[in-house]
Structure formats: C-alpha cells, structure tokens
GROMACS .gro file of C-alpha atoms in nm:
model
  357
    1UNK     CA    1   1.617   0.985   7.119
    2UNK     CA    2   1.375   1.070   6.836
    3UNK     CA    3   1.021   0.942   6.945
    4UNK     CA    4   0.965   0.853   6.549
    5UNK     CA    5   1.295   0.621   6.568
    6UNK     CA    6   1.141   0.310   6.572
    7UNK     CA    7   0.887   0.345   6.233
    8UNK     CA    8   1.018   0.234   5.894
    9UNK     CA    9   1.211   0.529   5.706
   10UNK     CA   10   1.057   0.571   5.343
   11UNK     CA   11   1.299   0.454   5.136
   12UNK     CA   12   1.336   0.496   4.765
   13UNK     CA   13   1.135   0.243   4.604
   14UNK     CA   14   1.355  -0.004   4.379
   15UNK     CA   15   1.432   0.077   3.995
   16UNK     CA   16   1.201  -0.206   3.870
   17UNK     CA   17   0.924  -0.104   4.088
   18UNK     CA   18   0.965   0.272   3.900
   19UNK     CA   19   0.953   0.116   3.580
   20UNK     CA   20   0.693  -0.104   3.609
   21UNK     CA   21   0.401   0.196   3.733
   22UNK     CA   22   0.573   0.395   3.416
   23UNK     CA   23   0.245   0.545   3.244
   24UNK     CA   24   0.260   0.327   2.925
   25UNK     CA   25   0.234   0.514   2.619
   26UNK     CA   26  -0.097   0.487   2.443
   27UNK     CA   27  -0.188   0.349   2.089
   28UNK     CA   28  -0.203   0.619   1.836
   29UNK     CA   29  -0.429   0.564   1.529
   30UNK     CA   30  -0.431   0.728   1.198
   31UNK     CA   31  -0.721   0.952   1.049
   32UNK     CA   32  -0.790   1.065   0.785
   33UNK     CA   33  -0.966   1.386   0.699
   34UNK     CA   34  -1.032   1.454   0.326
   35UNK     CA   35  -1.399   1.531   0.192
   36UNK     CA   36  -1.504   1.400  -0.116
   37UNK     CA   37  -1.661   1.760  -0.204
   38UNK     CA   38  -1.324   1.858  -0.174
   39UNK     CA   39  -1.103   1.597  -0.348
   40UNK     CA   40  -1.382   1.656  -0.643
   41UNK     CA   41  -1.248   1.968  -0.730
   42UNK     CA   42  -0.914   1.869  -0.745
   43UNK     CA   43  -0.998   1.543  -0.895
   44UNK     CA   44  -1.253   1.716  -1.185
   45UNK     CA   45  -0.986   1.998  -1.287
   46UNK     CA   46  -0.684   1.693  -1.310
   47UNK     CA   47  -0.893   1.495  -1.543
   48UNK     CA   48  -1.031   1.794  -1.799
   49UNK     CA   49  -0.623   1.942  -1.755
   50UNK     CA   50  -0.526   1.597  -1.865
   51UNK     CA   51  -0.710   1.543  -2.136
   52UNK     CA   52  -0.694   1.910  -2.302
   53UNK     CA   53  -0.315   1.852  -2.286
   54UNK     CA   54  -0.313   1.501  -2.407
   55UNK     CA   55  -0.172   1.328  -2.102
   56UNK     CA   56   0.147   1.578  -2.003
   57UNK     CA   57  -0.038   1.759  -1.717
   58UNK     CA   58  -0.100   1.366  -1.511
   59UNK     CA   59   0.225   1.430  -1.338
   60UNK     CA   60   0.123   1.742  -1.184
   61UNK     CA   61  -0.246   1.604  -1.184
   62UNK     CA   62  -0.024   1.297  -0.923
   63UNK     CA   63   0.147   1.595  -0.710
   64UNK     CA   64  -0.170   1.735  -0.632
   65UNK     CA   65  -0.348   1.418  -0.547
   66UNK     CA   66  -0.097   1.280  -0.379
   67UNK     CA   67  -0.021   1.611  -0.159
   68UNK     CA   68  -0.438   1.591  -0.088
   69UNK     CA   69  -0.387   1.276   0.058
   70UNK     CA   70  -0.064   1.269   0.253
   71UNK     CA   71  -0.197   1.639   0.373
   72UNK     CA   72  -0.520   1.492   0.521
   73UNK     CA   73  -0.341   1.156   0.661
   74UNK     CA   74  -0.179   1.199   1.019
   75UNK     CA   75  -0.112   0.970   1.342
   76UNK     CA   76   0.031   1.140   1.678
   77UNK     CA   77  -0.082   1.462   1.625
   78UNK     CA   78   0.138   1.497   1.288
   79UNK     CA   79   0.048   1.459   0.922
   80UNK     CA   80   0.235   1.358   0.600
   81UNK     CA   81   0.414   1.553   0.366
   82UNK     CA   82   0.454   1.492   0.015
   83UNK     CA   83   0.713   1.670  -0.238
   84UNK     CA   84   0.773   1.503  -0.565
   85UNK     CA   85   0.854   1.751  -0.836
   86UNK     CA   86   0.628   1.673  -1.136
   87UNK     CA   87   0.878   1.758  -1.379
   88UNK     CA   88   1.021   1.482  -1.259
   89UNK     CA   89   0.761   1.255  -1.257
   90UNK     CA   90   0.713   1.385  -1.587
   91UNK     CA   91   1.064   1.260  -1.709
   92UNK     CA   92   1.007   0.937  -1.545
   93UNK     CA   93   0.708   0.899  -1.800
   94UNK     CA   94   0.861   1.036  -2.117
   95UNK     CA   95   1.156   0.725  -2.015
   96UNK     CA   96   0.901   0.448  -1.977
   97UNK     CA   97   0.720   0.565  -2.323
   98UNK     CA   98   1.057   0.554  -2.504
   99UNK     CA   99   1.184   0.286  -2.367
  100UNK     CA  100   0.836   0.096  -2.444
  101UNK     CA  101   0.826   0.262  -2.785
  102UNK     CA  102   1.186   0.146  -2.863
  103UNK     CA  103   1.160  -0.197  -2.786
  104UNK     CA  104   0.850  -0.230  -3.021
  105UNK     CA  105   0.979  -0.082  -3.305
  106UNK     CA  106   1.300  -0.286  -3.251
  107UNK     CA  107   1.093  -0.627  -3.270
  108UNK     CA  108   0.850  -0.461  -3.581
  109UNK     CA  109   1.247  -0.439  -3.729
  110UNK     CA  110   1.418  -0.771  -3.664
  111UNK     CA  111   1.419  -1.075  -3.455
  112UNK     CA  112   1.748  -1.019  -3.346
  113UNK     CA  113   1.693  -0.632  -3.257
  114UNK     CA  114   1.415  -0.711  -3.088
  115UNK     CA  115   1.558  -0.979  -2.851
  116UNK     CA  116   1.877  -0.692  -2.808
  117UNK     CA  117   1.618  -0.435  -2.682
  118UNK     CA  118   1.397  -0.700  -2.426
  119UNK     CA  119   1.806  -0.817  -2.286
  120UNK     CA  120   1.821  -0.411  -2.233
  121UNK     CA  121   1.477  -0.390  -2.075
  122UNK     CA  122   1.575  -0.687  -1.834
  123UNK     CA  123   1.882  -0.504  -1.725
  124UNK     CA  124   1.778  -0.168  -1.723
  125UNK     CA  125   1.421  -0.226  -1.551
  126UNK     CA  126   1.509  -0.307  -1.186
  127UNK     CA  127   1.753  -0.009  -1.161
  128UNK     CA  128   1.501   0.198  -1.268
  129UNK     CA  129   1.244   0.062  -1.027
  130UNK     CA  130   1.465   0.072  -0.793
  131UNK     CA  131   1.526   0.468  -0.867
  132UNK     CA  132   1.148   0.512  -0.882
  133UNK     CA  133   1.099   0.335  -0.490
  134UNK     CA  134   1.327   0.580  -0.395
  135UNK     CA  135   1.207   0.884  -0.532
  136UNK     CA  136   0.856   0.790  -0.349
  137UNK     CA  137   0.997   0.758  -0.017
  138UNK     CA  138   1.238   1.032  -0.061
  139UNK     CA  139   0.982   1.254  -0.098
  140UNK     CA  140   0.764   1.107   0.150
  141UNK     CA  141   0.755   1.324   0.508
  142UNK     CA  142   0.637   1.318   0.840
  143UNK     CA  143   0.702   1.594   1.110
  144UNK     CA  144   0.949   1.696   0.865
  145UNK     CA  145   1.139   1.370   0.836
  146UNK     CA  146   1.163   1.214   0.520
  147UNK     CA  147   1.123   0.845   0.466
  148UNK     CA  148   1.389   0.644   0.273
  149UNK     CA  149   1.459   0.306   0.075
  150UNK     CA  150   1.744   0.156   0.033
  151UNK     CA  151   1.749  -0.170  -0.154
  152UNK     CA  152   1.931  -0.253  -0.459
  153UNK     CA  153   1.861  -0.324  -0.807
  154UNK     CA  154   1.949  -0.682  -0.755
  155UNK     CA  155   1.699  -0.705  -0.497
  156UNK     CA  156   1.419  -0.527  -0.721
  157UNK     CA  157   1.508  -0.761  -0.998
  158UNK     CA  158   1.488  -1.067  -0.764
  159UNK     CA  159   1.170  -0.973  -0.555
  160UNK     CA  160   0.952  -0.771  -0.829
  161UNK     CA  161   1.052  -0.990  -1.148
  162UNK     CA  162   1.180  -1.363  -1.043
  163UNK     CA  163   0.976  -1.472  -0.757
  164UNK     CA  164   0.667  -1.378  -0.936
  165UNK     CA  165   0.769  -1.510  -1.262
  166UNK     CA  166   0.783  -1.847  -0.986
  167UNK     CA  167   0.489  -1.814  -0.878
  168UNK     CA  168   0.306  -1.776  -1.244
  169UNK     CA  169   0.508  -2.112  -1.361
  170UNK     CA  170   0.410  -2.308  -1.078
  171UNK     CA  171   0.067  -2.295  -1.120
  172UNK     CA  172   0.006  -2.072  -0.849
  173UNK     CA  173   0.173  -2.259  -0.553
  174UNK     CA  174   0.474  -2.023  -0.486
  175UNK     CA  175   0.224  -1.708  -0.519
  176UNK     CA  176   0.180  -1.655  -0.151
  177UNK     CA  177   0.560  -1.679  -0.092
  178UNK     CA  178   0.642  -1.472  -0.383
  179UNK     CA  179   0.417  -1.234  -0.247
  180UNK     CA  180   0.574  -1.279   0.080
  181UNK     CA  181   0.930  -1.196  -0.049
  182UNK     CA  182   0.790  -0.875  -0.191
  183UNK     CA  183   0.613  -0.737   0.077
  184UNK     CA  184   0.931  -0.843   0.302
  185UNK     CA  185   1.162  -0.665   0.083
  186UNK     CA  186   0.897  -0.371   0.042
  187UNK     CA  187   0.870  -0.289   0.408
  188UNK     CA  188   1.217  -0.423   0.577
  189UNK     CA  189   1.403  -0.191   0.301
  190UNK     CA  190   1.249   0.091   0.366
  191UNK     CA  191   1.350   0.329   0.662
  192UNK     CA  192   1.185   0.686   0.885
  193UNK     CA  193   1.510   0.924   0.911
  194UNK     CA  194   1.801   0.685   1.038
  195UNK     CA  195   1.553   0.415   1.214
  196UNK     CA  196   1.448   0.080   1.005
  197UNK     CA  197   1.159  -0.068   0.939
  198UNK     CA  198   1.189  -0.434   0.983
  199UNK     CA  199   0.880  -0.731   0.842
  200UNK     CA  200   0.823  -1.030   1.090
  201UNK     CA  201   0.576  -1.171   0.841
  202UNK     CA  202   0.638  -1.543   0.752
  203UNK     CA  203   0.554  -1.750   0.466
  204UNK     CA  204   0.327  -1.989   0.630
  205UNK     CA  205   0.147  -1.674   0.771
  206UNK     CA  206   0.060  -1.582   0.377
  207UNK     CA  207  -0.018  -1.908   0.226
  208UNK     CA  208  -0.262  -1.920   0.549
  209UNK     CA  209  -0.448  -1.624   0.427
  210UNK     CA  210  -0.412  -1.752   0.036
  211UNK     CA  211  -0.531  -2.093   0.147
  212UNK     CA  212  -0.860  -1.969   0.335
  213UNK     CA  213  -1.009  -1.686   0.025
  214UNK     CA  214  -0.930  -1.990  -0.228
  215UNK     CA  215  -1.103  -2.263   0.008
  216UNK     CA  216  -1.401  -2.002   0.073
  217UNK     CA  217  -1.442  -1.909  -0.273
  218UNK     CA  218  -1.438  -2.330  -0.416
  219UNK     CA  219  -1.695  -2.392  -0.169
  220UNK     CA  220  -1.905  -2.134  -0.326
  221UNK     CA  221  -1.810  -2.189  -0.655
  222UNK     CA  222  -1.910  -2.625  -0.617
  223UNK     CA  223  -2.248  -2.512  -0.411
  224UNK     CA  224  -2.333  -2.288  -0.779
  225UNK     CA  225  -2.217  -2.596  -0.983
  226UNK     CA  226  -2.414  -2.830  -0.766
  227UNK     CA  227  -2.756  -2.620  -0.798
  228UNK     CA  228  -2.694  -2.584  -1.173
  229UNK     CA  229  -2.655  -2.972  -1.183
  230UNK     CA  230  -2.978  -3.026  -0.958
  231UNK     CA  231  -3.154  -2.846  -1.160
  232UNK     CA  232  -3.064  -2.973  -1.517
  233UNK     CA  233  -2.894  -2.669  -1.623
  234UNK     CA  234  -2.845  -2.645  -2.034
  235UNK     CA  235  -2.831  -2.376  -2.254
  236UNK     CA  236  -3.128  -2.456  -2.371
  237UNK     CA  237  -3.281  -2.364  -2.048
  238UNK     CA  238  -3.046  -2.071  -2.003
  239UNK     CA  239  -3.284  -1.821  -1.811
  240UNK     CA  240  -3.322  -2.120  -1.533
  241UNK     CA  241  -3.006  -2.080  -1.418
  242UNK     CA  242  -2.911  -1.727  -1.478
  243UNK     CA  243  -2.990  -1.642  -1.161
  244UNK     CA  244  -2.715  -1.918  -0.988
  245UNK     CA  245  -2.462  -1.810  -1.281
  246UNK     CA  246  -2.476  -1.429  -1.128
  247UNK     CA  247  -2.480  -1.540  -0.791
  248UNK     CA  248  -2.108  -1.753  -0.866
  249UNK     CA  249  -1.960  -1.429  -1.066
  250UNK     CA  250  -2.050  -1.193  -0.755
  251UNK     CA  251  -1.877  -1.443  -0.482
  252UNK     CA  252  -1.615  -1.501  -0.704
  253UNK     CA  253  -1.577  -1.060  -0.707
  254UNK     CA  254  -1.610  -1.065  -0.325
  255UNK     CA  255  -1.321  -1.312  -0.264
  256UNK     CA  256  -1.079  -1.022  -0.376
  257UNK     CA  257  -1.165  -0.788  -0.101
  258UNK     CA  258  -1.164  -1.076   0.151
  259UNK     CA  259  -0.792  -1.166   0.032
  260UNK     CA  260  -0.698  -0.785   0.007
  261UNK     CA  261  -0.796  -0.725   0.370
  262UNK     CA  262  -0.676  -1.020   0.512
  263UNK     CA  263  -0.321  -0.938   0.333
  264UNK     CA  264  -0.357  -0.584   0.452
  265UNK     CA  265  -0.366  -0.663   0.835
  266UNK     CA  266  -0.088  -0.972   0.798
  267UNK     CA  267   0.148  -0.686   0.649
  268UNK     CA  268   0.115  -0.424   0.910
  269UNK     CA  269   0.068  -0.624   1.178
  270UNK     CA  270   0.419  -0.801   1.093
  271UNK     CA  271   0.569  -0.498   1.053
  272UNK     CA  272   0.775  -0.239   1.276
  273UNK     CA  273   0.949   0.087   1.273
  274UNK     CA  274   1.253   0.000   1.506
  275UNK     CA  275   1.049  -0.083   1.817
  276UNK     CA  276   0.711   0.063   1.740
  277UNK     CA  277   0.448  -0.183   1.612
  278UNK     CA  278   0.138  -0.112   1.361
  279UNK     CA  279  -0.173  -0.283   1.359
  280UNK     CA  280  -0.476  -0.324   1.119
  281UNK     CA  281  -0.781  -0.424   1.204
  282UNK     CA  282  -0.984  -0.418   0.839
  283UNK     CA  283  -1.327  -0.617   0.818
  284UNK     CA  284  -1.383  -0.809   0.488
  285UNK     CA  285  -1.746  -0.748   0.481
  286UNK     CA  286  -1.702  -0.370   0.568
  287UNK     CA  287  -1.504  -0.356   0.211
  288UNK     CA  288  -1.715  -0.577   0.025
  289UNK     CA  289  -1.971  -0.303   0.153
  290UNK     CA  290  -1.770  -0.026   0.048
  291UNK     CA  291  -1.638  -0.201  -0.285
  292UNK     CA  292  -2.008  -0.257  -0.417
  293UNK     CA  293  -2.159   0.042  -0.303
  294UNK     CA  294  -1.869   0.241  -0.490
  295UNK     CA  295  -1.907   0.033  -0.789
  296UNK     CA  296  -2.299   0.127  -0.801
  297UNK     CA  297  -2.226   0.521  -0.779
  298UNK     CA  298  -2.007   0.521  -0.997
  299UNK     CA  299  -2.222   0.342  -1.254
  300UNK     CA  300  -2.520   0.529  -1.218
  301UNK     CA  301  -2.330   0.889  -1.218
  302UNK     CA  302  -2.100   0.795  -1.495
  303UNK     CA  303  -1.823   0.803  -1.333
  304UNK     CA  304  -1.866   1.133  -1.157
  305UNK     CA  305  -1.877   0.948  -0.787
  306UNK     CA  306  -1.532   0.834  -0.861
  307UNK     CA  307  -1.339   1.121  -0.657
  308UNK     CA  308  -1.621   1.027  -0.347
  309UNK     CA  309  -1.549   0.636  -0.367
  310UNK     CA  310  -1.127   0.711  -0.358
  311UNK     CA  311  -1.203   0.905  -0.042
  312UNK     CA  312  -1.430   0.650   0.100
  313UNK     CA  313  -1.199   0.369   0.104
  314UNK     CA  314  -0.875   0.543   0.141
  315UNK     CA  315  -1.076   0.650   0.448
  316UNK     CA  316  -1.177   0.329   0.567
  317UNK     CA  317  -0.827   0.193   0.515
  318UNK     CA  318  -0.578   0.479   0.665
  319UNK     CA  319  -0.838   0.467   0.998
  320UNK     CA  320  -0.783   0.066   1.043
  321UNK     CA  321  -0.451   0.104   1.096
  322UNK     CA  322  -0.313   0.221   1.457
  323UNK     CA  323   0.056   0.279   1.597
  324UNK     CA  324   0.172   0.085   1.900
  325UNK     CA  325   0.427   0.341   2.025
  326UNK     CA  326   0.685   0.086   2.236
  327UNK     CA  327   0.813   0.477   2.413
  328UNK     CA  328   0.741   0.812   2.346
  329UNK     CA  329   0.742   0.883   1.968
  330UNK     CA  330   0.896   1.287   2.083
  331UNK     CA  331   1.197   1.153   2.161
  332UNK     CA  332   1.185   0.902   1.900
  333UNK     CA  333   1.121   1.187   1.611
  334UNK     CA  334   1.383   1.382   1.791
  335UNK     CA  335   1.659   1.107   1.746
  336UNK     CA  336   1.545   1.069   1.359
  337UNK     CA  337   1.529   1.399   1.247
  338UNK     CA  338   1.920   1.457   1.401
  339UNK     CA  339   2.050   1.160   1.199
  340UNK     CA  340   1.759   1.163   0.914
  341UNK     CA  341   1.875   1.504   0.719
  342UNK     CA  342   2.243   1.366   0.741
  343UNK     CA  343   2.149   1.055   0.560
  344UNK     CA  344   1.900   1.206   0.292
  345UNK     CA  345   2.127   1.470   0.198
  346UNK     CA  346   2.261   1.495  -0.157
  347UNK     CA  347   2.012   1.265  -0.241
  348UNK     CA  348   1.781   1.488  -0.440
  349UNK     CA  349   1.982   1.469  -0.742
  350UNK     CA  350   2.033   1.150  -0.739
  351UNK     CA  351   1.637   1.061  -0.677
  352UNK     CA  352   1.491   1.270  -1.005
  353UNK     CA  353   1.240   1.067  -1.186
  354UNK     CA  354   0.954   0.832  -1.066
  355UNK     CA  355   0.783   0.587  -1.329
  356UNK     CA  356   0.528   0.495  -1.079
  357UNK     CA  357   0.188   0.639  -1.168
   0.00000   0.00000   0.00000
C-alpha cells in the first residue's frame, strides 16, 4: 500500500476557478505624438500652396494633415492610417461649389427655378453626405484594418437635417435629443473590419449635460446683471461697468468648452466596439486653460501659433481617451482583418469623393 495513499490527490481545479485568476487584460490609452515644430512645416507650406493656387491645392493640403495626425495617433501598440486620395476630395469640392453655385443662380433667375433647385438640394444632400461619411471611414485604418459606415441616406437625411431642424423650432428644447440621435447614429453606424460599434448613450444622459452648462452659465450671467443693477449701471456711466460687462462675455465663452467636454466623455463613454469599451476622462477647466491660452498666441503671433494650438488640444483630447479591452485585442484584430477586407472590397469605387473639409 502506497504510504502517500491517504493525502488528498491534486485535482484539476474547476473551470470557473481558471477563469476567474485569468490575468485581466489591461486598459490601453491613446497618445499622441505630433510636435508642433513639426506640424508647422506642414501646416506653413499647405497654407502659402493654397493660396498661390487659389484654393485647389486644400485637398492635398487635408491628405497631408490628416495623414500627420492619424500617423502620430495610436492605442495598443498600433497607430492610424489614413488614405483619402485628394483628387477625390478634390471632386467632392468642385460638386459642392456647383451645386451651391447652381442653386443661386437658379433663384437670381426665377422663383420657380429656384424652389426646383433647393427640392434637388433636399434630395440630393443626404446621399451625398452619406457618400462623404463613407469615404472618411473607408479610408480610415488601424493595424491595417479599415473602418466602415454603413447607414443610409434616409438616415443622414433624418439625423443630420430633421432632428436638428426640431431642435431649432422648438426653441431649443429638443437640442440635446437631436444631438443625441446624431451622435447615436454617428457612432452605432459605423463599424472596425466586420465588428460594430454600438452607442448606449441615452437622451436623459444629454439633456443632463445640456441642462447643467445652461444652469451654470444663467447663474453667472444674473450674478453680472445683478452687480450692474447694484451699481446703477447706464450708459451714461459706461466705464463703471465695463469691467462686469467683460467679465459676463468671458463666462459666457467658457460655457462652450465646459459643454464640449462634458459631451465628449458622455459619447465615448456610451460607446463600444463589439465588447470593448472607451472612456474619456476630459477636465473642463484643463480646456478652458488650453482654449484661452491658444486664443492669446495666436493673437499676439498673428496667427503663426495656430499649427502649435491644433497640436495642443488634439493632444490633450486623443490622450483622455483610453480603451477598455473586454479580451485580448490580438485575437480580436485577427478575427477583423479575416472578415474586414471581404467586406470593404469593391468599395473604392464606389467611395470616390468626400465634401467634408
């Protein structure tokens, strides 16, 4: 008889226990790595190209930016790829100036023509929006994996013309859910290879954030009217009350940033790339920061710090954002890229003009 009979065998430990001491997969965030010394070049010989040739060089002026920025973006040890053609951009251009053009020489004409040519704009404007979203993605790659959108042009016409034509007629009170419908239709539309992205955002999530900048920014606005009032404001007296009069136009200007940011981290934190979540994590007074610091450079270089204030706060934006992986994102790029070049073929074709600037 084995002396070691009588102690406990080592058995296999059960299938939960093995996945529950699985080494979770860590939170990847994005950086960013452009230099403003850097992006100056590129952004200084775009601008003189553009003007010496009266406009036509912009799209290739937008390939190179673009590229810059997608080049110097990555997450997970990958970065982003970008490969519009700017001949196509280009022709996406010459269609919005002729279509533009047309329609006001048709009204200049005739009443009638000219409500013939806005019917045509109506019709024709969401299908080519809905061309231009998926030009962008199309050309759009990561790890060699393009992005995709597919939506409709009913959907563009419904999300990106009549909810916020609603939301300008009611006096503001459908904004936040107009906006909500857009950024749902934005992001759940949109796709990595053959996986989805999906938007969890509600409406009562966005009329939250729209709710708090407008209640911030009365508060501020009645404290300036108040003072004024205390202290007999007139026009007579102007200089008095200059100072308070500033004071309301600069919170009123920082009120956008605190709405942007907010926004920004409800729409990435509501959204996901089949399991994988995103978060944001922006601070309102870091952009206020950033916005009025950027605003002063570029005032007292005339315009020259432009190029270093783009960098800046694409900077501070791409680096708030982080990737939950739910698993490891190998074998989920591995599963996209087998069924991603399947669904994006033939597709360059049809994807070959962008209107978007």
């Amino acid at each position: 008889m084995n002396e070691h009979s009588d102690q406990p065998s080592q058995a296999t430990p059960p299938f939960s226990t093995v996945l529950n001491t699985a080494a979770p997969v860590k939170p990847e965030a994005f950086s960013f790595s452009g230099r403003g010394g850097e992006y100056f070049r590129i952004w200084i010989v775009n601008l003189l190209l553009s003007i010496v040739t009266l406009g036509i060089y912009s799209a290739w002026a937008k390939v190179r930016r673009l590229r810059y920025f997608y080049d110097n973006t990555s997450v997970a040890g990958g970065s982003f790829d970008y490969h519009g053609n700017p001949i196509a951009i280009l022709k996406g251009r010459i269609i919005a100036v002729v279509l533009l053009g047309a329609y006001q020489l048709a009204i200049a004409l005739h009443v009638v023509l000219g409500l013939i040519a806005a019917i045509a704009m109506a019709l024709a404007g969401p299908w080519l929006i809905w061309r231009s979203l998926q030009f962008k993605l199309y050309n759009t790659s990561y790890r060699g994996i393009r992005f995709g959108f597919r939506g409709s042009a009913g959907g563009v016409l419904k999300n990106f013309f009549v909810w916020p034509a609603l939301g300008s007629i009611s006096l503001g009170l459908l904004v936040p859910l107009a906006y909500q419908r857009f950024k749902n239709y934005q992001h759940g539309q949109s796709r990595f290879g053959a996986t989805s992205f999906s938007f969890e955002g509600k409406p009562g999530a966005f009329y939250k954030v729209f709710l708090m900048a407008f209640g911030i920014w009365l508060a501020g606005f009645l404290g300036g009217i108040a003072l004024l009032t205390i202290n007999g404001f007139n026009y007579g007296m102007f200089p008095t009350g200059l100072p308070v009069i500033i004071a309301i136009y600069v919170w009123t200007f920082s009120i956008y940033p605190l709405l942007m940011t907010h926004l920004q981290n409800l729409v990435w934190n509501s959204t996901r790339l089949g399991e994988h979540r995103f978060a944001s994590n922006m601070r309102w007074q870091r952009v206020v920061f950033i916005f009025v610091t950027n605003l002063l450079g570029i005032a007292f270089t005339l315009g020259l710090y432009t190029p270093f204030a783009q960098i800046r706060m694409m900077r501070y934006r791409i680096e708030s954002l982080t990737l939950l992986p739910a698993s490891s994102l190998d074998d989920f790029v591995a599963s996209s890229e087998a069924h991603g070049s399947a669904t994006g073929e033939g597709l360059g074709d049809l994807l070959d003009f962008d209107l978007s600037m």
